[in-house]
């Protein structure tokens, strides 16, 4: 069983410091690489799916969260207001009120819908010290968030498309959900008091899940305060579950912010707001990836994708030239030279790097590479350009496989 907190420190990915504060991890260079690759994957997937990216402030007036319902139903998890110029401002606990205001700032026709708005934005939760842990429970969260404003007739298709985006992302990350959960309100919770709205939202999500063919379980007490949601659950090595991704239907905030669009009849109509997160918070996603893979990330996420191992000092110049060729292709490469030990020691040191290219006298003669894979396989020496083409293609496709063609391997460990 892997502990992401221990691995994060050992692999120099992230850490914390009492001077910065509990629940406020900082990202070191290799961790920043993993985070950036994950964020860019999501942004590209969203662009292909027709989302438009926005930026919104991390602060909002208290009145904003009073309108959204967060202040009444969620204030225990929010930071206290700050007095700024005679007004009370709050660190946001969620991005959705900002996106609702952004939607409201312009008139919209039914022809523009669905309108898909996405942001990788910071939000803040006033978590108790006792529940903080590594990257899984933090006070400053970078959330992969999106809101789809659509007609009632478009809800099922949009929610189903969001579930498909989540499925593809999990395939690329080599993450397996343990279950899908229909999260419903429960007794004693702080929920919006609108029974008809809850019934309608729940019926819509149930329809989406039934049509998807996914097995799911209903769970009371797990809904957002404004509506039900589909939660995609993952588990750590001890079997502890957490929510990584979510799809939610919200009929509450469109009403509270008086959102509307002009329909084909020329009249105003209320849109539905779908909340959707493909990977949830970047912090929790990286924590789960660390615990699942033990630091041996899929190649597209690895901090170093290609390590070049010159056999002798005389091979170092060619190794450095090869590293430069890798970098020019957008690959993350570094040279591990003889000053770091024997070839065997350097191979062991680079055990988490997906591709290990050995450069020696035999390969130098005709620009060939002998490639070792992280899983112990060794590939026959081939022309360097062809090998780099293949590595670049595998990483560019966000494949979770190191080398699909096992027939090229000439030996194992």
PDB file of C-alpha atoms in Angstrom, residues 155-398:
ATOM      1  CA  UNK A 155     -29.718  17.866 -19.787  1.00  0.00           C
ATOM      2  CA  UNK A 156     -29.556  14.115 -20.430  1.00  0.00           C
ATOM      3  CA  UNK A 157     -27.201  14.414 -23.406  1.00  0.00           C
ATOM      4  CA  UNK A 158     -24.897  16.899 -21.665  1.00  0.00           C
ATOM      5  CA  UNK A 159     -24.691  14.869 -18.453  1.00  0.00           C
ATOM      6  CA  UNK A 160     -24.007  11.690 -20.440  1.00  0.00           C
ATOM      7  CA  UNK A 161     -21.235  13.476 -22.373  1.00  0.00           C
ATOM      8  CA  UNK A 162     -19.695  14.579 -19.062  1.00  0.00           C
ATOM      9  CA  UNK A 163     -19.667  10.975 -17.829  1.00  0.00           C
ATOM     10  CA  UNK A 164     -17.931   9.932 -21.049  1.00  0.00           C
ATOM     11  CA  UNK A 165     -15.248  12.619 -20.531  1.00  0.00           C
ATOM     12  CA  UNK A 166     -14.690  11.221 -17.040  1.00  0.00           C
ATOM     13  CA  UNK A 167     -14.411   7.670 -18.403  1.00  0.00           C
ATOM     14  CA  UNK A 168     -11.777   8.685 -20.959  1.00  0.00           C
ATOM     15  CA  UNK A 169      -9.775  10.611 -18.352  1.00  0.00           C
ATOM     16  CA  UNK A 170      -9.742   7.606 -16.011  1.00  0.00           C
ATOM     17  CA  UNK A 171      -8.541   5.422 -18.886  1.00  0.00           C
ATOM     18  CA  UNK A 172      -5.667   7.834 -19.582  1.00  0.00           C
ATOM     19  CA  UNK A 173      -4.748   8.053 -15.871  1.00  0.00           C
ATOM     20  CA  UNK A 174      -5.146   4.263 -15.466  1.00  0.00           C
ATOM     21  CA  UNK A 175      -7.597   4.856 -12.620  1.00  0.00           C
ATOM     22  CA  UNK A 176     -10.445   2.450 -11.880  1.00  0.00           C
ATOM     23  CA  UNK A 177     -13.566   3.731 -10.096  1.00  0.00           C
ATOM     24  CA  UNK A 178     -14.909   1.471  -7.372  1.00  0.00           C
ATOM     25  CA  UNK A 179     -18.493   2.600  -7.888  1.00  0.00           C
ATOM     26  CA  UNK A 180     -20.832   5.259  -9.168  1.00  0.00           C
ATOM     27  CA  UNK A 181     -23.050   6.864  -6.562  1.00  0.00           C
ATOM     28  CA  UNK A 182     -26.316   8.750  -6.912  1.00  0.00           C
ATOM     29  CA  UNK A 183     -25.941  11.183  -4.017  1.00  0.00           C
ATOM     30  CA  UNK A 184     -29.241  12.260  -2.498  1.00  0.00           C
ATOM     31  CA  UNK A 185     -30.264  14.469   0.443  1.00  0.00           C
ATOM     32  CA  UNK A 186     -30.619  12.878   3.838  1.00  0.00           C
ATOM     33  CA  UNK A 187     -32.320  13.685   7.112  1.00  0.00           C
ATOM     34  CA  UNK A 188     -30.851  16.495   9.172  1.00  0.00           C
ATOM     35  CA  UNK A 189     -28.712  18.011   6.416  1.00  0.00           C
ATOM     36  CA  UNK A 190     -28.607  21.646   5.324  1.00  0.00           C
ATOM     37  CA  UNK A 191     -30.426  21.404   2.023  1.00  0.00           C
ATOM     38  CA  UNK A 192     -32.460  23.853  -0.008  1.00  0.00           C
ATOM     39  CA  UNK A 193     -36.115  23.409   0.953  1.00  0.00           C
ATOM     40  CA  UNK A 194     -37.701  22.795  -2.440  1.00  0.00           C
ATOM     41  CA  UNK A 195     -39.139  19.250  -2.653  1.00  0.00           C
ATOM     42  CA  UNK A 196     -40.414  19.621  -6.208  1.00  0.00           C
ATOM     43  CA  UNK A 197     -37.007  20.820  -7.435  1.00  0.00           C
ATOM     44  CA  UNK A 198     -35.241  17.893  -5.729  1.00  0.00           C
ATOM     45  CA  UNK A 199     -37.666  15.396  -7.226  1.00  0.00           C
ATOM     46  CA  UNK A 200     -37.191  16.789 -10.706  1.00  0.00           C
ATOM     47  CA  UNK A 201     -33.370  16.920 -10.464  1.00  0.00           C
ATOM     48  CA  UNK A 202     -33.158  13.402  -9.071  1.00  0.00           C
ATOM     49  CA  UNK A 203     -35.365  12.050 -11.863  1.00  0.00           C
ATOM     50  CA  UNK A 204     -33.088  13.640 -14.469  1.00  0.00           C
ATOM     51  CA  UNK A 205     -29.889  12.158 -12.985  1.00  0.00           C
ATOM     52  CA  UNK A 206     -31.510   8.753 -12.547  1.00  0.00           C
ATOM     53  CA  UNK A 207     -32.474   8.821 -16.226  1.00  0.00           C
ATOM     54  CA  UNK A 208     -28.863   9.613 -17.183  1.00  0.00           C
ATOM     55  CA  UNK A 209     -27.460   6.779 -15.047  1.00  0.00           C
ATOM     56  CA  UNK A 210     -30.015   4.241 -16.269  1.00  0.00           C
ATOM     57  CA  UNK A 211     -29.313   5.140 -19.904  1.00  0.00           C
ATOM     58  CA  UNK A 212     -25.538   4.883 -19.345  1.00  0.00           C
ATOM     59  CA  UNK A 213     -25.733   1.231 -18.339  1.00  0.00           C
ATOM     60  CA  UNK A 214     -23.481   1.934 -15.356  1.00  0.00           C
ATOM     61  CA  UNK A 215     -24.160   0.112 -12.115  1.00  0.00           C
ATOM     62  CA  UNK A 216     -24.765   2.621  -9.331  1.00  0.00           C
ATOM     63  CA  UNK A 217     -25.933   2.917  -5.756  1.00  0.00           C
ATOM     64  CA  UNK A 218     -28.110   5.585  -4.176  1.00  0.00           C
ATOM     65  CA  UNK A 219     -26.695   7.185  -1.010  1.00  0.00           C
ATOM     66  CA  UNK A 220     -28.654   9.504   1.239  1.00  0.00           C
ATOM     67  CA  UNK A 221     -26.935  12.434   2.895  1.00  0.00           C
ATOM     68  CA  UNK A 222     -24.298  12.879   0.168  1.00  0.00           C
ATOM     69  CA  UNK A 223     -26.002  15.474  -2.061  1.00  0.00           C
ATOM     70  CA  UNK A 224     -24.854  19.055  -2.509  1.00  0.00           C
ATOM     71  CA  UNK A 225     -27.023  21.523  -0.626  1.00  0.00           C
ATOM     72  CA  UNK A 226     -28.616  22.678  -3.891  1.00  0.00           C
ATOM     73  CA  UNK A 227     -29.144  19.380  -5.711  1.00  0.00           C
ATOM     74  CA  UNK A 228     -28.381  15.690  -6.245  1.00  0.00           C
ATOM     75  CA  UNK A 229     -25.234  14.502  -7.973  1.00  0.00           C
ATOM     76  CA  UNK A 230     -23.489  11.586  -9.592  1.00  0.00           C
ATOM     77  CA  UNK A 231     -20.266  10.909  -7.711  1.00  0.00           C
ATOM     78  CA  UNK A 232     -17.492   8.763  -9.145  1.00  0.00           C
ATOM     79  CA  UNK A 233     -15.859   7.005  -6.203  1.00  0.00           C
ATOM     80  CA  UNK A 234     -12.266   5.794  -5.984  1.00  0.00           C
ATOM     81  CA  UNK A 235     -10.540   3.974  -3.117  1.00  0.00           C
ATOM     82  CA  UNK A 236      -7.059   3.945  -1.622  1.00  0.00           C
ATOM     83  CA  UNK A 237      -5.084   0.856  -0.647  1.00  0.00           C
ATOM     84  CA  UNK A 238      -6.967   0.597   2.642  1.00  0.00           C
ATOM     85  CA  UNK A 239     -10.324   0.690   0.899  1.00  0.00           C
ATOM     86  CA  UNK A 240     -11.167   4.225   2.036  1.00  0.00           C
ATOM     87  CA  UNK A 241     -13.421   5.856  -0.554  1.00  0.00           C
ATOM     88  CA  UNK A 242     -13.353   9.404  -1.810  1.00  0.00           C
ATOM     89  CA  UNK A 243     -15.112  11.283  -4.577  1.00  0.00           C
ATOM     90  CA  UNK A 244     -12.878  12.189  -7.495  1.00  0.00           C
ATOM     91  CA  UNK A 245     -15.339  13.313 -10.172  1.00  0.00           C
ATOM     92  CA  UNK A 246     -18.904  14.550 -10.152  1.00  0.00           C
ATOM     93  CA  UNK A 247     -21.878  15.527 -12.307  1.00  0.00           C
ATOM     94  CA  UNK A 248     -24.607  17.593 -10.653  1.00  0.00           C
ATOM     95  CA  UNK A 249     -27.920  19.036 -11.741  1.00  0.00           C
ATOM     96  CA  UNK A 250     -28.829  22.407 -10.251  1.00  0.00           C
ATOM     97  CA  UNK A 251     -32.231  24.031 -10.607  1.00  0.00           C
ATOM     98  CA  UNK A 252     -31.653  26.208  -7.533  1.00  0.00           C
ATOM     99  CA  UNK A 253     -28.965  28.708  -8.552  1.00  0.00           C
ATOM    100  CA  UNK A 254     -30.527  29.547 -11.943  1.00  0.00           C
ATOM    101  CA  UNK A 255     -33.588  30.637  -9.997  1.00  0.00           C
ATOM    102  CA  UNK A 256     -31.656  32.477  -7.281  1.00  0.00           C
ATOM    103  CA  UNK A 257     -29.616  34.450  -9.832  1.00  0.00           C
ATOM    104  CA  UNK A 258     -32.633  34.911 -12.127  1.00  0.00           C
ATOM    105  CA  UNK A 259     -30.858  33.318 -15.088  1.00  0.00           C
ATOM    106  CA  UNK A 260     -32.753  33.055 -18.337  1.00  0.00           C
ATOM    107  CA  UNK A 261     -32.494  32.657 -22.077  1.00  0.00           C
ATOM    108  CA  UNK A 262     -34.810  33.761 -24.851  1.00  0.00           C
ATOM    109  CA  UNK A 263     -36.630  30.794 -26.323  1.00  0.00           C
ATOM    110  CA  UNK A 264     -37.936  30.298 -29.878  1.00  0.00           C
ATOM    111  CA  UNK A 265     -41.232  31.812 -28.693  1.00  0.00           C
ATOM    112  CA  UNK A 266     -39.486  35.079 -27.807  1.00  0.00           C
ATOM    113  CA  UNK A 267     -40.184  34.594 -24.089  1.00  0.00           C
ATOM    114  CA  UNK A 268     -37.785  34.192 -21.177  1.00  0.00           C
ATOM    115  CA  UNK A 269     -37.027  30.657 -19.982  1.00  0.00           C
ATOM    116  CA  UNK A 270     -34.980  29.354 -17.068  1.00  0.00           C
ATOM    117  CA  UNK A 271     -31.862  27.309 -17.986  1.00  0.00           C
ATOM    118  CA  UNK A 272     -30.678  24.240 -16.108  1.00  0.00           C
ATOM    119  CA  UNK A 273     -27.178  24.477 -14.603  1.00  0.00           C
ATOM    120  CA  UNK A 274     -25.085  21.302 -14.738  1.00  0.00           C
ATOM    121  CA  UNK A 275     -22.001  21.238 -12.507  1.00  0.00           C
ATOM    122  CA  UNK A 276     -19.312  18.929 -13.874  1.00  0.00           C
ATOM    123  CA  UNK A 277     -15.788  18.040 -12.765  1.00  0.00           C
ATOM    124  CA  UNK A 278     -13.697  15.538 -14.740  1.00  0.00           C
ATOM    125  CA  UNK A 279     -10.857  15.049 -12.238  1.00  0.00           C
ATOM    126  CA  UNK A 280     -12.194  16.981  -9.245  1.00  0.00           C
ATOM    127  CA  UNK A 281      -9.495  18.818  -7.335  1.00  0.00           C
ATOM    128  CA  UNK A 282      -5.971  18.577  -8.728  1.00  0.00           C
ATOM    129  CA  UNK A 283      -4.707  17.858  -5.214  1.00  0.00           C
ATOM    130  CA  UNK A 284      -6.937  14.840  -4.640  1.00  0.00           C
ATOM    131  CA  UNK A 285      -6.331  13.549  -8.178  1.00  0.00           C
ATOM    132  CA  UNK A 286      -2.536  13.606  -7.712  1.00  0.00           C
ATOM    133  CA  UNK A 287      -2.856  11.979  -4.277  1.00  0.00           C
ATOM    134  CA  UNK A 288      -4.872   9.134  -5.776  1.00  0.00           C
ATOM    135  CA  UNK A 289      -2.488   8.753  -8.724  1.00  0.00           C
ATOM    136  CA  UNK A 290       0.456   8.497  -6.323  1.00  0.00           C
ATOM    137  CA  UNK A 291      -1.243   5.858  -4.210  1.00  0.00           C
ATOM    138  CA  UNK A 292      -2.416   3.861  -7.209  1.00  0.00           C
ATOM    139  CA  UNK A 293       0.847   3.935  -9.164  1.00  0.00           C
ATOM    140  CA  UNK A 294       3.419   4.318  -6.387  1.00  0.00           C
ATOM    141  CA  UNK A 295       5.063   7.169  -8.303  1.00  0.00           C
ATOM    142  CA  UNK A 296       5.269   5.176 -11.562  1.00  0.00           C
ATOM    143  CA  UNK A 297       2.903   7.541 -13.360  1.00  0.00           C
ATOM    144  CA  UNK A 298       1.578   6.910 -16.865  1.00  0.00           C
ATOM    145  CA  UNK A 299       4.255   8.209 -19.236  1.00  0.00           C
ATOM    146  CA  UNK A 300       2.354  11.365 -20.198  1.00  0.00           C
ATOM    147  CA  UNK A 301       2.237  12.384 -16.512  1.00  0.00           C
ATOM    148  CA  UNK A 302       5.775  11.373 -15.481  1.00  0.00           C
ATOM    149  CA  UNK A 303       8.025  14.248 -14.315  1.00  0.00           C
ATOM    150  CA  UNK A 304      10.864  12.715 -16.388  1.00  0.00           C
ATOM    151  CA  UNK A 305       9.707  10.700 -19.386  1.00  0.00           C
ATOM    152  CA  UNK A 306      13.055   9.699 -20.884  1.00  0.00           C
ATOM    153  CA  UNK A 307      16.289   9.212 -18.974  1.00  0.00           C
ATOM    154  CA  UNK A 308      19.407   8.867 -21.116  1.00  0.00           C
ATOM    155  CA  UNK A 309      22.157   6.652 -19.723  1.00  0.00           C
ATOM    156  CA  UNK A 310      25.595   7.096 -21.295  1.00  0.00           C
ATOM    157  CA  UNK A 311      27.703   3.995 -20.705  1.00  0.00           C
ATOM    158  CA  UNK A 312      30.961   5.934 -20.297  1.00  0.00           C
ATOM    159  CA  UNK A 313      32.198   9.519 -20.030  1.00  0.00           C
ATOM    160  CA  UNK A 314      32.942   9.458 -23.737  1.00  0.00           C
ATOM    161  CA  UNK A 315      29.265   8.853 -24.472  1.00  0.00           C
ATOM    162  CA  UNK A 316      28.060  11.887 -22.480  1.00  0.00           C
ATOM    163  CA  UNK A 317      28.155  14.425 -25.388  1.00  0.00           C
ATOM    164  CA  UNK A 318      25.946  12.180 -27.517  1.00  0.00           C
ATOM    165  CA  UNK A 319      23.623  11.611 -24.571  1.00  0.00           C
ATOM    166  CA  UNK A 320      23.281  15.367 -24.081  1.00  0.00           C
ATOM    167  CA  UNK A 321      22.571  15.823 -27.796  1.00  0.00           C
ATOM    168  CA  UNK A 322      19.899  13.128 -27.594  1.00  0.00           C
ATOM    169  CA  UNK A 323      18.344  14.853 -24.573  1.00  0.00           C
ATOM    170  CA  UNK A 324      18.196  18.081 -26.579  1.00  0.00           C
ATOM    171  CA  UNK A 325      16.394  16.227 -29.412  1.00  0.00           C
ATOM    172  CA  UNK A 326      13.874  14.892 -26.891  1.00  0.00           C
ATOM    173  CA  UNK A 327      13.250  18.333 -25.416  1.00  0.00           C
ATOM    174  CA  UNK A 328      12.791  19.790 -28.917  1.00  0.00           C
ATOM    175  CA  UNK A 329       9.957  17.257 -29.396  1.00  0.00           C
ATOM    176  CA  UNK A 330       8.311  18.319 -26.146  1.00  0.00           C
ATOM    177  CA  UNK A 331       9.508  15.285 -24.183  1.00  0.00           C
ATOM    178  CA  UNK A 332      10.779  15.664 -20.623  1.00  0.00           C
ATOM    179  CA  UNK A 333      14.279  14.185 -20.687  1.00  0.00           C
ATOM    180  CA  UNK A 334      17.437  14.246 -18.591  1.00  0.00           C
ATOM    181  CA  UNK A 335      20.897  12.676 -18.705  1.00  0.00           C
ATOM    182  CA  UNK A 336      22.078  10.402 -15.902  1.00  0.00           C
ATOM    183  CA  UNK A 337      25.828  10.203 -16.391  1.00  0.00           C
ATOM    184  CA  UNK A 338      28.608   7.973 -14.992  1.00  0.00           C
ATOM    185  CA  UNK A 339      29.258  10.461 -12.182  1.00  0.00           C
ATOM    186  CA  UNK A 340      26.046   9.097 -10.595  1.00  0.00           C
ATOM    187  CA  UNK A 341      27.344   5.532 -10.406  1.00  0.00           C
ATOM    188  CA  UNK A 342      27.483   2.356 -12.440  1.00  0.00           C
ATOM    189  CA  UNK A 343      25.017   1.752 -15.252  1.00  0.00           C
ATOM    190  CA  UNK A 344      23.147  -0.741 -13.078  1.00  0.00           C
ATOM    191  CA  UNK A 345      22.917   1.751 -10.213  1.00  0.00           C
ATOM    192  CA  UNK A 346      21.638   4.440 -12.561  1.00  0.00           C
ATOM    193  CA  UNK A 347      19.019   2.111 -14.019  1.00  0.00           C
ATOM    194  CA  UNK A 348      17.794   1.378 -10.483  1.00  0.00           C
ATOM    195  CA  UNK A 349      17.786   5.071  -9.623  1.00  0.00           C
ATOM    196  CA  UNK A 350      15.621   5.760 -12.694  1.00  0.00           C
ATOM    197  CA  UNK A 351      13.201   2.904 -11.897  1.00  0.00           C
ATOM    198  CA  UNK A 352      10.152   5.200 -12.073  1.00  0.00           C
ATOM    199  CA  UNK A 353      11.096   6.787 -15.414  1.00  0.00           C
ATOM    200  CA  UNK A 354       9.035   5.187 -18.228  1.00  0.00           C
ATOM    201  CA  UNK A 355      11.775   5.094 -20.888  1.00  0.00           C
ATOM    202  CA  UNK A 356      15.497   4.521 -20.281  1.00  0.00           C
ATOM    203  CA  UNK A 357      17.727   4.996 -23.325  1.00  0.00           C
ATOM    204  CA  UNK A 358      21.199   3.480 -23.110  1.00  0.00           C
ATOM    205  CA  UNK A 359      23.870   5.232 -25.182  1.00  0.00           C
ATOM    206  CA  UNK A 360      27.141   3.346 -25.796  1.00  0.00           C
ATOM    207  CA  UNK A 361      29.742   2.720 -28.471  1.00  0.00           C
ATOM    208  CA  UNK A 362      27.656   0.186 -30.424  1.00  0.00           C
ATOM    209  CA  UNK A 363      24.653   2.511 -30.647  1.00  0.00           C
ATOM    210  CA  UNK A 364      26.750   5.570 -31.476  1.00  0.00           C
ATOM    211  CA  UNK A 365      27.975   4.107 -34.763  1.00  0.00           C
ATOM    212  CA  UNK A 366      24.665   4.423 -36.607  1.00  0.00           C
ATOM    213  CA  UNK A 367      22.500   6.612 -34.304  1.00  0.00           C
ATOM    214  CA  UNK A 368      20.607   3.737 -32.731  1.00  0.00           C
ATOM    215  CA  UNK A 369      19.038   3.423 -29.319  1.00  0.00           C
ATOM    216  CA  UNK A 370      18.729   0.476 -26.966  1.00  0.00           C
ATOM    217  CA  UNK A 371      15.616   1.169 -24.910  1.00  0.00           C
ATOM    218  CA  UNK A 372      14.739  -0.216 -21.490  1.00  0.00           C
ATOM    219  CA  UNK A 373      11.160   0.096 -20.275  1.00  0.00           C
ATOM    220  CA  UNK A 374      10.259   0.787 -16.675  1.00  0.00           C
ATOM    221  CA  UNK A 375       8.525  -2.597 -16.410  1.00  0.00           C
ATOM    222  CA  UNK A 376      11.823  -4.414 -17.089  1.00  0.00           C
ATOM    223  CA  UNK A 377      11.423  -5.087 -20.801  1.00  0.00           C
ATOM    224  CA  UNK A 378      14.312  -4.270 -23.137  1.00  0.00           C
ATOM    225  CA  UNK A 379      13.764  -3.413 -26.777  1.00  0.00           C
ATOM    226  CA  UNK A 380      16.141  -4.224 -29.587  1.00  0.00           C
ATOM    227  CA  UNK A 381      18.302  -1.319 -30.719  1.00  0.00           C
ATOM    228  CA  UNK A 382      16.624   0.688 -33.486  1.00  0.00           C
ATOM    229  CA  UNK A 383      17.260   4.050 -35.215  1.00  0.00           C
ATOM    230  CA  UNK A 384      16.903   6.847 -32.678  1.00  0.00           C
ATOM    231  CA  UNK A 385      14.472   8.934 -34.742  1.00  0.00           C
ATOM    232  CA  UNK A 386      12.033   6.054 -35.100  1.00  0.00           C
ATOM    233  CA  UNK A 387      12.222   5.282 -31.400  1.00  0.00           C
ATOM    234  CA  UNK A 388      11.599   8.913 -30.459  1.00  0.00           C
ATOM    235  CA  UNK A 389       8.702   9.069 -32.926  1.00  0.00           C
ATOM    236  CA  UNK A 390       7.098   6.117 -31.157  1.00  0.00           C
ATOM    237  CA  UNK A 391       7.626   7.510 -27.667  1.00  0.00           C
ATOM    238  CA  UNK A 392       6.274  10.906 -28.720  1.00  0.00           C
ATOM    239  CA  UNK A 393       3.180   9.293 -30.258  1.00  0.00           C
ATOM    240  CA  UNK A 394       2.454   7.178 -27.160  1.00  0.00           C
ATOM    241  CA  UNK A 395       2.777  10.170 -24.849  1.00  0.00           C
ATOM    242  CA  UNK A 396       0.803  12.422 -27.173  1.00  0.00           C
ATOM    243  CA  UNK A 397      -2.077   9.946 -27.225  1.00  0.00           C
ATOM    244  CA  UNK A 398      -2.162   9.882 -23.396  1.00  0.00           C
TER     245      UNK A 398
END
